[in-house]
PDB file of N, CA and C in Angstrom:
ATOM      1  N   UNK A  92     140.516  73.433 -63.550  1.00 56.00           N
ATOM      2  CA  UNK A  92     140.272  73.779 -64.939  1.00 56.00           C
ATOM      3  C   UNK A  92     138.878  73.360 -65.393  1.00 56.00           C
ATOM      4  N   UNK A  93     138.464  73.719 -66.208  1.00 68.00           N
ATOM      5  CA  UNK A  93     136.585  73.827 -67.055  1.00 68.00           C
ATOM      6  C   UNK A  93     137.633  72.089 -67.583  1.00 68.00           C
ATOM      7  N   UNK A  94     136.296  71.963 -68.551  1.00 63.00           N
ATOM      8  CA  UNK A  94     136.536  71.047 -69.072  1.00 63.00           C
ATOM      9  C   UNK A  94     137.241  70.990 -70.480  1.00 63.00           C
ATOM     10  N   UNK A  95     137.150  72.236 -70.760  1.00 74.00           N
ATOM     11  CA  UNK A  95     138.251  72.503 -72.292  1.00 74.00           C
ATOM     12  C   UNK A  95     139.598  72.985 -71.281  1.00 74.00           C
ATOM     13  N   UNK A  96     140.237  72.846 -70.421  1.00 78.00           N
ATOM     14  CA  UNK A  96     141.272  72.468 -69.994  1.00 78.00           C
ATOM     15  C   UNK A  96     141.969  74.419 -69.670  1.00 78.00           C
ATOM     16  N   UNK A  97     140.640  75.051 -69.576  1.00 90.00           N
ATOM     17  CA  UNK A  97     140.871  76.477 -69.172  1.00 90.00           C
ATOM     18  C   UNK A  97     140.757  76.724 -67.763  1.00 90.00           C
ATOM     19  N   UNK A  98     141.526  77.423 -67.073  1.00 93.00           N
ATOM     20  CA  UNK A  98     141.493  77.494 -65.850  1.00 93.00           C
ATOM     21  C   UNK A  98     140.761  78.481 -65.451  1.00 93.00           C
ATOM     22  N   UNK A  99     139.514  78.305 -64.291  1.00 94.00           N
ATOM     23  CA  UNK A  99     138.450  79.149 -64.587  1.00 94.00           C
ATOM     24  C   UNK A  99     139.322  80.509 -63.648  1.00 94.00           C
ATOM     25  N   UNK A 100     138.422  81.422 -63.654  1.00 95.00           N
ATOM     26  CA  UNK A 100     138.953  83.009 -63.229  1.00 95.00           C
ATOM     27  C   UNK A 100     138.989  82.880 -61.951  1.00 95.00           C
ATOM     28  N   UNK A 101     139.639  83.533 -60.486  1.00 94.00           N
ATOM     29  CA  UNK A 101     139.596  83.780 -59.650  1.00 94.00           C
ATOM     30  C   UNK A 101     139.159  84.563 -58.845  1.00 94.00           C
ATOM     31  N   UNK A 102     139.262  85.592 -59.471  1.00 95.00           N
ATOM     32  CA  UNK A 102     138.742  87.346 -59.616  1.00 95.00           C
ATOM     33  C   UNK A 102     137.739  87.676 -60.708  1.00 95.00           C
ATOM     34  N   UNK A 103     136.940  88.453 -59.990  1.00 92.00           N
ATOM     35  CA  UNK A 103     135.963  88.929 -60.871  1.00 92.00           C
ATOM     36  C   UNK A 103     136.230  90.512 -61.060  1.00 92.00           C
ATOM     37  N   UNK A 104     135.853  91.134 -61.885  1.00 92.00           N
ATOM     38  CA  UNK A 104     136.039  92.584 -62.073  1.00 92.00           C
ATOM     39  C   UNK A 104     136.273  93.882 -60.822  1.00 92.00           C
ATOM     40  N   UNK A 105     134.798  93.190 -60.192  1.00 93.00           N
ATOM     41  CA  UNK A 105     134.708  94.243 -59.013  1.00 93.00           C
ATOM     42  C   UNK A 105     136.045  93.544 -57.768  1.00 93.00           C
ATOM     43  N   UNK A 106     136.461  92.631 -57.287  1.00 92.00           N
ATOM     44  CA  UNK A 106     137.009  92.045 -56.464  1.00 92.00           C
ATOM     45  C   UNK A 106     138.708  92.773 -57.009  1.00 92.00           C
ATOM     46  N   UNK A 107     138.975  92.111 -58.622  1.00 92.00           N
ATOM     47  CA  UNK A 107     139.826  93.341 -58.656  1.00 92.00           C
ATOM     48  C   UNK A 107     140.149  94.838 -58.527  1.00 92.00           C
ATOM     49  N   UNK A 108     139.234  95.627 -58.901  1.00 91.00           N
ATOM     50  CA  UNK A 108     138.856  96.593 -58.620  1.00 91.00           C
ATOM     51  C   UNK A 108     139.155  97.257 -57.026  1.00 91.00           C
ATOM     52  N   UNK A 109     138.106  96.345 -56.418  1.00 90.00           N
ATOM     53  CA  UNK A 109     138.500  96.868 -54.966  1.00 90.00           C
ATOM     54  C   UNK A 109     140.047  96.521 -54.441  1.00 90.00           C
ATOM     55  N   UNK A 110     140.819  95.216 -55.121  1.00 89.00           N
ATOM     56  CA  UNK A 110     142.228  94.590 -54.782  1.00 89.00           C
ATOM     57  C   UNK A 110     142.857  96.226 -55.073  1.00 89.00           C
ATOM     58  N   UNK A 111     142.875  97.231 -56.388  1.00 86.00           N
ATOM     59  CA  UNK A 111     143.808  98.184 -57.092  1.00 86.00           C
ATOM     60  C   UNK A 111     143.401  99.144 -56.155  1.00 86.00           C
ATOM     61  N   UNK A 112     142.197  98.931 -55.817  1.00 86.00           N
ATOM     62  CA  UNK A 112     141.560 100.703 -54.659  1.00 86.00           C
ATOM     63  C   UNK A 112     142.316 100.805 -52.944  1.00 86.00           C
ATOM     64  N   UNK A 113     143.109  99.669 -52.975  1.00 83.00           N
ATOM     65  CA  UNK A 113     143.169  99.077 -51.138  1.00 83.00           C
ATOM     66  C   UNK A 113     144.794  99.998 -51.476  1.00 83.00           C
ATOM     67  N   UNK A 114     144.381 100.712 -50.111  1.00 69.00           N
ATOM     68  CA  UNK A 114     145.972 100.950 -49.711  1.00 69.00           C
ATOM     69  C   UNK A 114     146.874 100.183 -48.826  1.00 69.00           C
ATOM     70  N   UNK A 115     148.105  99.833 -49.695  1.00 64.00           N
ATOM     71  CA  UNK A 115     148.701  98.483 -48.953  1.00 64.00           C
ATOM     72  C   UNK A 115     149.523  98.942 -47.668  1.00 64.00           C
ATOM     73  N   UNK A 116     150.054  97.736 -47.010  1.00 65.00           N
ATOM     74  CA  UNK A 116     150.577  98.350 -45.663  1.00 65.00           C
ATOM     75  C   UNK A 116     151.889  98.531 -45.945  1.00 65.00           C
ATOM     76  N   UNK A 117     152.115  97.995 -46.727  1.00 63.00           N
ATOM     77  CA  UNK A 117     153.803  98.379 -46.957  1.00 63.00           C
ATOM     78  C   UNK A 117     153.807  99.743 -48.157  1.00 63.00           C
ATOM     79  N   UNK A 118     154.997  99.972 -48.713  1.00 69.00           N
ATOM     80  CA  UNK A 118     154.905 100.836 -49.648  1.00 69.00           C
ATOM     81  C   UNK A 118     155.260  99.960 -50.681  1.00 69.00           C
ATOM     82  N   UNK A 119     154.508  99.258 -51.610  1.00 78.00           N
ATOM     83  CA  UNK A 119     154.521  98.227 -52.336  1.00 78.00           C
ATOM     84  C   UNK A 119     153.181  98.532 -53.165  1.00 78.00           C
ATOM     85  N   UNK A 120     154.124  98.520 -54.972  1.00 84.00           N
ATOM     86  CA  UNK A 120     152.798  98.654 -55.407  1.00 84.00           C
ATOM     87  C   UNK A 120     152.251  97.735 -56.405  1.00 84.00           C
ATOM     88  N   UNK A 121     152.811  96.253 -55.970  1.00 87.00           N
ATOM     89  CA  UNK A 121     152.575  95.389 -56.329  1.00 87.00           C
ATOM     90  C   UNK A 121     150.941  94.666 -56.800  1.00 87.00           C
ATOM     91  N   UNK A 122     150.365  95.242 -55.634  1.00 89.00           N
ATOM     92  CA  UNK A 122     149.052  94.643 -55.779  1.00 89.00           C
ATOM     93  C   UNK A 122     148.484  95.583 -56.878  1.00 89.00           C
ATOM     94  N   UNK A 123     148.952  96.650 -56.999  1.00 90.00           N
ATOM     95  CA  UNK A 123     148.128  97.260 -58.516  1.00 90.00           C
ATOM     96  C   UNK A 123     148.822  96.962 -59.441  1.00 90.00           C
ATOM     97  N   UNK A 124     150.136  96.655 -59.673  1.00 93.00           N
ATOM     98  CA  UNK A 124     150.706  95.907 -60.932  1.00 93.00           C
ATOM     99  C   UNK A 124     149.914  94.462 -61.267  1.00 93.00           C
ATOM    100  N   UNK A 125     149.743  93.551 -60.302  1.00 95.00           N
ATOM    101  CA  UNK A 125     149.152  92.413 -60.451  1.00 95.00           C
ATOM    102  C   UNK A 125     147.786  92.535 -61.104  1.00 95.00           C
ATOM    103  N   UNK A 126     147.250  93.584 -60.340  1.00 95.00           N
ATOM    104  CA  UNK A 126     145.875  93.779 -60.781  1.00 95.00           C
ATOM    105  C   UNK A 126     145.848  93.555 -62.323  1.00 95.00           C
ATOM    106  N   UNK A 127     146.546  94.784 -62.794  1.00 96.00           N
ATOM    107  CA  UNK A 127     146.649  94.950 -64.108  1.00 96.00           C
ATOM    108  C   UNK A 127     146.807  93.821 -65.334  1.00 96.00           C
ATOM    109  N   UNK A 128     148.214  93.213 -64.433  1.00 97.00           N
ATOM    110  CA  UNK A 128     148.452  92.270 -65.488  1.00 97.00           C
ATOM    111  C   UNK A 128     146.985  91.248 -65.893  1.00 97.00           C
ATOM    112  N   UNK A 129     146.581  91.128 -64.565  1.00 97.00           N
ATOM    113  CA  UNK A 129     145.321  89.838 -64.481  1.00 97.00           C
ATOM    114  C   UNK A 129     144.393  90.183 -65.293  1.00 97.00           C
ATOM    115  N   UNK A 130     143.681  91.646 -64.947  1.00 97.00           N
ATOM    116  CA  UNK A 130     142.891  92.751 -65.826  1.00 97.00           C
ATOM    117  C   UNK A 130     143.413  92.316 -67.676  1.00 97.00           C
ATOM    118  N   UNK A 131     144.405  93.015 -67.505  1.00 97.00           N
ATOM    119  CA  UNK A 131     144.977  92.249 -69.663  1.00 97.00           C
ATOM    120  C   UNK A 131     144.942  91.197 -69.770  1.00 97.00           C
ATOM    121  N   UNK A 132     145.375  90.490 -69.132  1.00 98.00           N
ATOM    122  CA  UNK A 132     145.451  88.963 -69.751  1.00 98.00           C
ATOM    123  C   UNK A 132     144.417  88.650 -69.721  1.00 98.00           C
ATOM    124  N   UNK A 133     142.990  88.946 -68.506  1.00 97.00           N
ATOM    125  CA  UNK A 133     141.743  88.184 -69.499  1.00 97.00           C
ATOM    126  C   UNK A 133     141.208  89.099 -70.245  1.00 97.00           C
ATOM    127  N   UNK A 134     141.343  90.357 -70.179  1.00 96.00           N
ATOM    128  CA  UNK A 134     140.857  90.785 -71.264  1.00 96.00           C
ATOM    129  C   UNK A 134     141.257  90.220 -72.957  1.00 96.00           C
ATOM    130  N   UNK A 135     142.265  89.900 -73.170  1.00 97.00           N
ATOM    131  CA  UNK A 135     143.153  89.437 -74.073  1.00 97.00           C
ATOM    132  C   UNK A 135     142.483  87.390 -74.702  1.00 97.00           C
ATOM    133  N   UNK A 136     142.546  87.586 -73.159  1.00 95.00           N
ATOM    134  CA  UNK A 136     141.917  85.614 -73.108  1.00 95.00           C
ATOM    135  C   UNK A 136     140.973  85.335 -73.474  1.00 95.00           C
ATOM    136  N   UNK A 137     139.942  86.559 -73.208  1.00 94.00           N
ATOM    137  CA  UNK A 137     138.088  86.853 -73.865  1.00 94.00           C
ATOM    138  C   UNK A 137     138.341  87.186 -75.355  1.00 94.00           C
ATOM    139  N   UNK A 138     139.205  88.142 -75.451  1.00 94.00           N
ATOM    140  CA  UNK A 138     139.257  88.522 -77.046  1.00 94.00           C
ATOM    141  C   UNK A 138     139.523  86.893 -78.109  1.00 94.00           C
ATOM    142  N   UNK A 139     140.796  86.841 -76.976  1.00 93.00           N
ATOM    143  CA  UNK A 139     140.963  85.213 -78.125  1.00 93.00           C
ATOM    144  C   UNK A 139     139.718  83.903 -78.288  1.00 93.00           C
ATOM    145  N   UNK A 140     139.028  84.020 -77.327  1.00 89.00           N
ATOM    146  CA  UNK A 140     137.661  83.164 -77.195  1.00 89.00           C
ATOM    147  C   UNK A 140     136.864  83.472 -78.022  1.00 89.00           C
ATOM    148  N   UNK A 141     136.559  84.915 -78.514  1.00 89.00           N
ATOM    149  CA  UNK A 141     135.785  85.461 -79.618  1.00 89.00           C
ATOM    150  C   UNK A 141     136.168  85.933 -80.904  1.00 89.00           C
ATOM    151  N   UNK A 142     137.477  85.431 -81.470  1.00 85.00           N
ATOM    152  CA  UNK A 142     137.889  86.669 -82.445  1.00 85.00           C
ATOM    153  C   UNK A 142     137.579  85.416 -83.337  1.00 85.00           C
ATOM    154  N   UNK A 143     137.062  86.217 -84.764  1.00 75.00           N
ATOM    155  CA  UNK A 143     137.018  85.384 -86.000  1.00 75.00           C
ATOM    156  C   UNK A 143     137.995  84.168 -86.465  1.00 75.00           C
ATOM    157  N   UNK A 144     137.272  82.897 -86.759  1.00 81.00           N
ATOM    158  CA  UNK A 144     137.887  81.879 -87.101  1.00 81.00           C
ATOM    159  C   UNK A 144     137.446  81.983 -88.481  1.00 81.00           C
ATOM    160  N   UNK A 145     138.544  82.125 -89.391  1.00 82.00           N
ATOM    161  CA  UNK A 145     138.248  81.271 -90.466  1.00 82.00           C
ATOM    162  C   UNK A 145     138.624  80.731 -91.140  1.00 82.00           C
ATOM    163  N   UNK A 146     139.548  79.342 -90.406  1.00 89.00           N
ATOM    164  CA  UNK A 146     139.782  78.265 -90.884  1.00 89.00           C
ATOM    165  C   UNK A 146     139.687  77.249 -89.978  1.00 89.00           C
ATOM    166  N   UNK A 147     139.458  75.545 -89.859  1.00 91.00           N
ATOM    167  CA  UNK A 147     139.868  75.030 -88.906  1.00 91.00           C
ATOM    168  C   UNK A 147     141.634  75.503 -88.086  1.00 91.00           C
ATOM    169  N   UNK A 148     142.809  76.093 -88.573  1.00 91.00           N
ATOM    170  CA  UNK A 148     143.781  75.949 -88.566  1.00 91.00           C
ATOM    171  C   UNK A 148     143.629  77.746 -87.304  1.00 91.00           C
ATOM    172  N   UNK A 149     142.980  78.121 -88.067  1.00 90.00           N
ATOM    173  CA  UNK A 149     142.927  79.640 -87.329  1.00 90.00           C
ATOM    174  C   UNK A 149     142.096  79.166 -86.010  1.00 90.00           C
ATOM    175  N   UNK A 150     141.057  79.160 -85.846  1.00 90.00           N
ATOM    176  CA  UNK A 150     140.133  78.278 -84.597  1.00 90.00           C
ATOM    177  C   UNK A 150     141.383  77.733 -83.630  1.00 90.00           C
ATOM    178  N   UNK A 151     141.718  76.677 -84.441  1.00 92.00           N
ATOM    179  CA  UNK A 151     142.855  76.298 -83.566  1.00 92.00           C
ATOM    180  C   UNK A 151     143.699  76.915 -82.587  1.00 92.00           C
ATOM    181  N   UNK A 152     144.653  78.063 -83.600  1.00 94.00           N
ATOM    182  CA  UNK A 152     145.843  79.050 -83.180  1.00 94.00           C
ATOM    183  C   UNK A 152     144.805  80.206 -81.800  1.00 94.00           C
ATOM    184  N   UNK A 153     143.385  80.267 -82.329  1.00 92.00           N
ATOM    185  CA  UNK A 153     142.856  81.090 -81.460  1.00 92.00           C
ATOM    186  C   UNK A 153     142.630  80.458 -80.050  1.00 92.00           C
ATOM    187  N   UNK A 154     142.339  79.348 -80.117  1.00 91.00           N
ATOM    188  CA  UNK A 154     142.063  78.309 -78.886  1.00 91.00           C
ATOM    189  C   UNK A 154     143.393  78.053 -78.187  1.00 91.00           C
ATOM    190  N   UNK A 155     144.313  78.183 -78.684  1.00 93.00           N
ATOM    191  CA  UNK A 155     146.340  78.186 -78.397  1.00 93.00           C
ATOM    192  C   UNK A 155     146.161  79.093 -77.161  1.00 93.00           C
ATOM    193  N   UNK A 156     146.222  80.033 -78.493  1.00 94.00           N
ATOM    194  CA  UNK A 156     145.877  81.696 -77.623  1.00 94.00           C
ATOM    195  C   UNK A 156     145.253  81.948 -76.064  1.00 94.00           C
ATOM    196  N   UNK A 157     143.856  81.371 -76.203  1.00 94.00           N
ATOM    197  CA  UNK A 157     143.504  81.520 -75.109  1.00 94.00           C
ATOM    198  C   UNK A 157     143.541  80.313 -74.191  1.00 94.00           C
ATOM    199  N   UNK A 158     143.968  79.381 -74.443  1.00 94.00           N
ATOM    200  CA  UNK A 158     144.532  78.440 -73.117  1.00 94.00           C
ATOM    201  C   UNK A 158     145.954  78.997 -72.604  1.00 94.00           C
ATOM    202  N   UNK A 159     146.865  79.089 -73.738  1.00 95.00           N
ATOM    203  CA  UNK A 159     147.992  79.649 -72.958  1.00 95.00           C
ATOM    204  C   UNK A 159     147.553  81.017 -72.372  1.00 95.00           C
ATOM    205  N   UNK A 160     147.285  82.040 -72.453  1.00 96.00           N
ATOM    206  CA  UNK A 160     146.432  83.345 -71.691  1.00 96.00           C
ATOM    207  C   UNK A 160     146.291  82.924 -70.633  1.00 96.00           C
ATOM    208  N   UNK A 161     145.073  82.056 -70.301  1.00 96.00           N
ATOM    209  CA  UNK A 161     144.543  81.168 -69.025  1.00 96.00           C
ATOM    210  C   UNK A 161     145.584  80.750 -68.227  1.00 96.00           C
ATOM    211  N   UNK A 162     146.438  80.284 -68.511  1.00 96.00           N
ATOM    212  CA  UNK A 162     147.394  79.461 -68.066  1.00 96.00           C
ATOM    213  C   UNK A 162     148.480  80.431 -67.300  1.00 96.00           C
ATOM    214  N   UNK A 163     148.505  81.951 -68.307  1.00 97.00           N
ATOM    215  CA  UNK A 163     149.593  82.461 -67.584  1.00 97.00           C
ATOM    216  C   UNK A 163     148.432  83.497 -66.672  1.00 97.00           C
ATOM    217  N   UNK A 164     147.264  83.744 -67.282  1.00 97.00           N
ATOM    218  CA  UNK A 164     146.694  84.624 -66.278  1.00 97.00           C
ATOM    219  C   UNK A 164     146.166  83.722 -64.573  1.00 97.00           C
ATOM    220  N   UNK A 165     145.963  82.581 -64.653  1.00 97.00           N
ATOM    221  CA  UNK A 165     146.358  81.839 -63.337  1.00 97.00           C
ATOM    222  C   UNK A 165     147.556  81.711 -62.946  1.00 97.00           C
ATOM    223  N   UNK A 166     148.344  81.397 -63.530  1.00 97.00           N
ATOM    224  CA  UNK A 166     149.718  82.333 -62.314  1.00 97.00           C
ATOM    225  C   UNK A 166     149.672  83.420 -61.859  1.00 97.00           C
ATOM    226  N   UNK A 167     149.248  84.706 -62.516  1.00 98.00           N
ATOM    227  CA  UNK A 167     149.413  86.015 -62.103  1.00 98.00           C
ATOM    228  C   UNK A 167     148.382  86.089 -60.817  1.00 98.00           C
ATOM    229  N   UNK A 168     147.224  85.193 -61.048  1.00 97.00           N
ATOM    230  CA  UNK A 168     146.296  85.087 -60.220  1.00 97.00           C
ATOM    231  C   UNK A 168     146.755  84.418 -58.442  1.00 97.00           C
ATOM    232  N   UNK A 169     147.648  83.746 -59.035  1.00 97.00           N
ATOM    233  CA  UNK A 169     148.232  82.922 -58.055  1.00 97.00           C
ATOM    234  C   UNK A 169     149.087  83.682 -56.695  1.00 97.00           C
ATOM    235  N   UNK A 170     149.892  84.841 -58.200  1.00 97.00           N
ATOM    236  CA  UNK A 170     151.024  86.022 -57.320  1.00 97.00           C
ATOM    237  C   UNK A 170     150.141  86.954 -56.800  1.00 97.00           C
ATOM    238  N   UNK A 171     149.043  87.260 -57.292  1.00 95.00           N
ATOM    239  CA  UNK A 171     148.406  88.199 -56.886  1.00 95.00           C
ATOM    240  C   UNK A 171     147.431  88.069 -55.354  1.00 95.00           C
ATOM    241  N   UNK A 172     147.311  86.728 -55.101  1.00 94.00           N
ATOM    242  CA  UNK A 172     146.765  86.427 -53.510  1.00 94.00           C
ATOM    243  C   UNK A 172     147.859  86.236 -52.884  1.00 94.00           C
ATOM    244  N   UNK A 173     148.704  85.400 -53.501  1.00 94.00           N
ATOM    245  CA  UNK A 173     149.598  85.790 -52.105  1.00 94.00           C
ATOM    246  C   UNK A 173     150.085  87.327 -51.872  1.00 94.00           C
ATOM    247  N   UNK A 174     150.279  87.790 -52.762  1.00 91.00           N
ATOM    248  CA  UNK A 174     150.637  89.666 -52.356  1.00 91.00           C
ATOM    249  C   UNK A 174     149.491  90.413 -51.627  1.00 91.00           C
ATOM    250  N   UNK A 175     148.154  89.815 -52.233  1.00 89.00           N
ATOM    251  CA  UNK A 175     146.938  90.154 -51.568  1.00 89.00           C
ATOM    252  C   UNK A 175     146.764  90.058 -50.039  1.00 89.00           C
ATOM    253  N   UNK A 176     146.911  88.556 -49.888  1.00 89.00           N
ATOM    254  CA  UNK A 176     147.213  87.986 -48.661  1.00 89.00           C
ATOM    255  C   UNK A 176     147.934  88.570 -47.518  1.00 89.00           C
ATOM    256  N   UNK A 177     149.065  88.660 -48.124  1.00 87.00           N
ATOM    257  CA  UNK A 177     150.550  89.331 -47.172  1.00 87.00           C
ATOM    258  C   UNK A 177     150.187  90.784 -46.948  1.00 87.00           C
ATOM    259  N   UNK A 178     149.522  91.516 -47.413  1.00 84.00           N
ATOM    260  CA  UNK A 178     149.316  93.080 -47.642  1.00 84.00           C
ATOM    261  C   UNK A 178     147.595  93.075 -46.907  1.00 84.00           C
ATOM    262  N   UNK A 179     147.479  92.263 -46.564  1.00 84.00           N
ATOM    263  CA  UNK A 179     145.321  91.764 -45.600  1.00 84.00           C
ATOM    264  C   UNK A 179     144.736  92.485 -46.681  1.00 84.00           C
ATOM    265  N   UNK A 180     145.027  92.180 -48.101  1.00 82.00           N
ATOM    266  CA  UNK A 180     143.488  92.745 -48.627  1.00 82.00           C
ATOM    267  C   UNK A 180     142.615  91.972 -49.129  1.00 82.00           C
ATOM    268  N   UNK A 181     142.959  90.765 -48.599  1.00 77.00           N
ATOM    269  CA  UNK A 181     141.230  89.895 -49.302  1.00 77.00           C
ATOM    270  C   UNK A 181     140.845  89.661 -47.981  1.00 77.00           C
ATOM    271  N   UNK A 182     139.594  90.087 -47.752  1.00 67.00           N
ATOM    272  CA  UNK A 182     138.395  89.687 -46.697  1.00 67.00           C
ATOM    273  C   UNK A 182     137.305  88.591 -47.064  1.00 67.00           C
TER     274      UNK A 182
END
């Protein structure tokens, strides 16, 4: 985790990208569901990092927001190598 207690990213855009483009060996279309989810949730996790505060109380609820985001988009991150893994698509 960074030091505000966010767990940094695993995947970068293009790395996902190429993860959703790979044809898997099984008939499993897991690795593009994962993709996705990982894809929203930081998209979602960035939004909450930037969206208007205006109160200390709102700041707050927004900072909620995006640690829990973080939190669940590193799990998805988590399911998504091992499916990666099991299916040889990370080189």
């Amino acid at each position: 985790p960074s030091p505000d207690g966010i767990p940094q990213r695993r995947y970068d855009t293009d790395t996902l990208e190429r993860i959703a483009a790979s044809t898997p060996t099984l008939a499993c279309e897991c690795p593009h569901h994962l993709v996705d989810l990982v894809a929203g949730l930081s998209a979602f996790e960035d939004y909450s990092a930037q969206c208007e505060n205006r109160s200390p109380e709102d700041a707050a609820l927004h900072h909620w927001l995006r640690a829990t985001t973080a939190q669940a988009r590193a799990l998805m991150e988590e399911a998504l190598t091992r499916v990666a893994e099991a299916e040889g698509l990370l080189r």
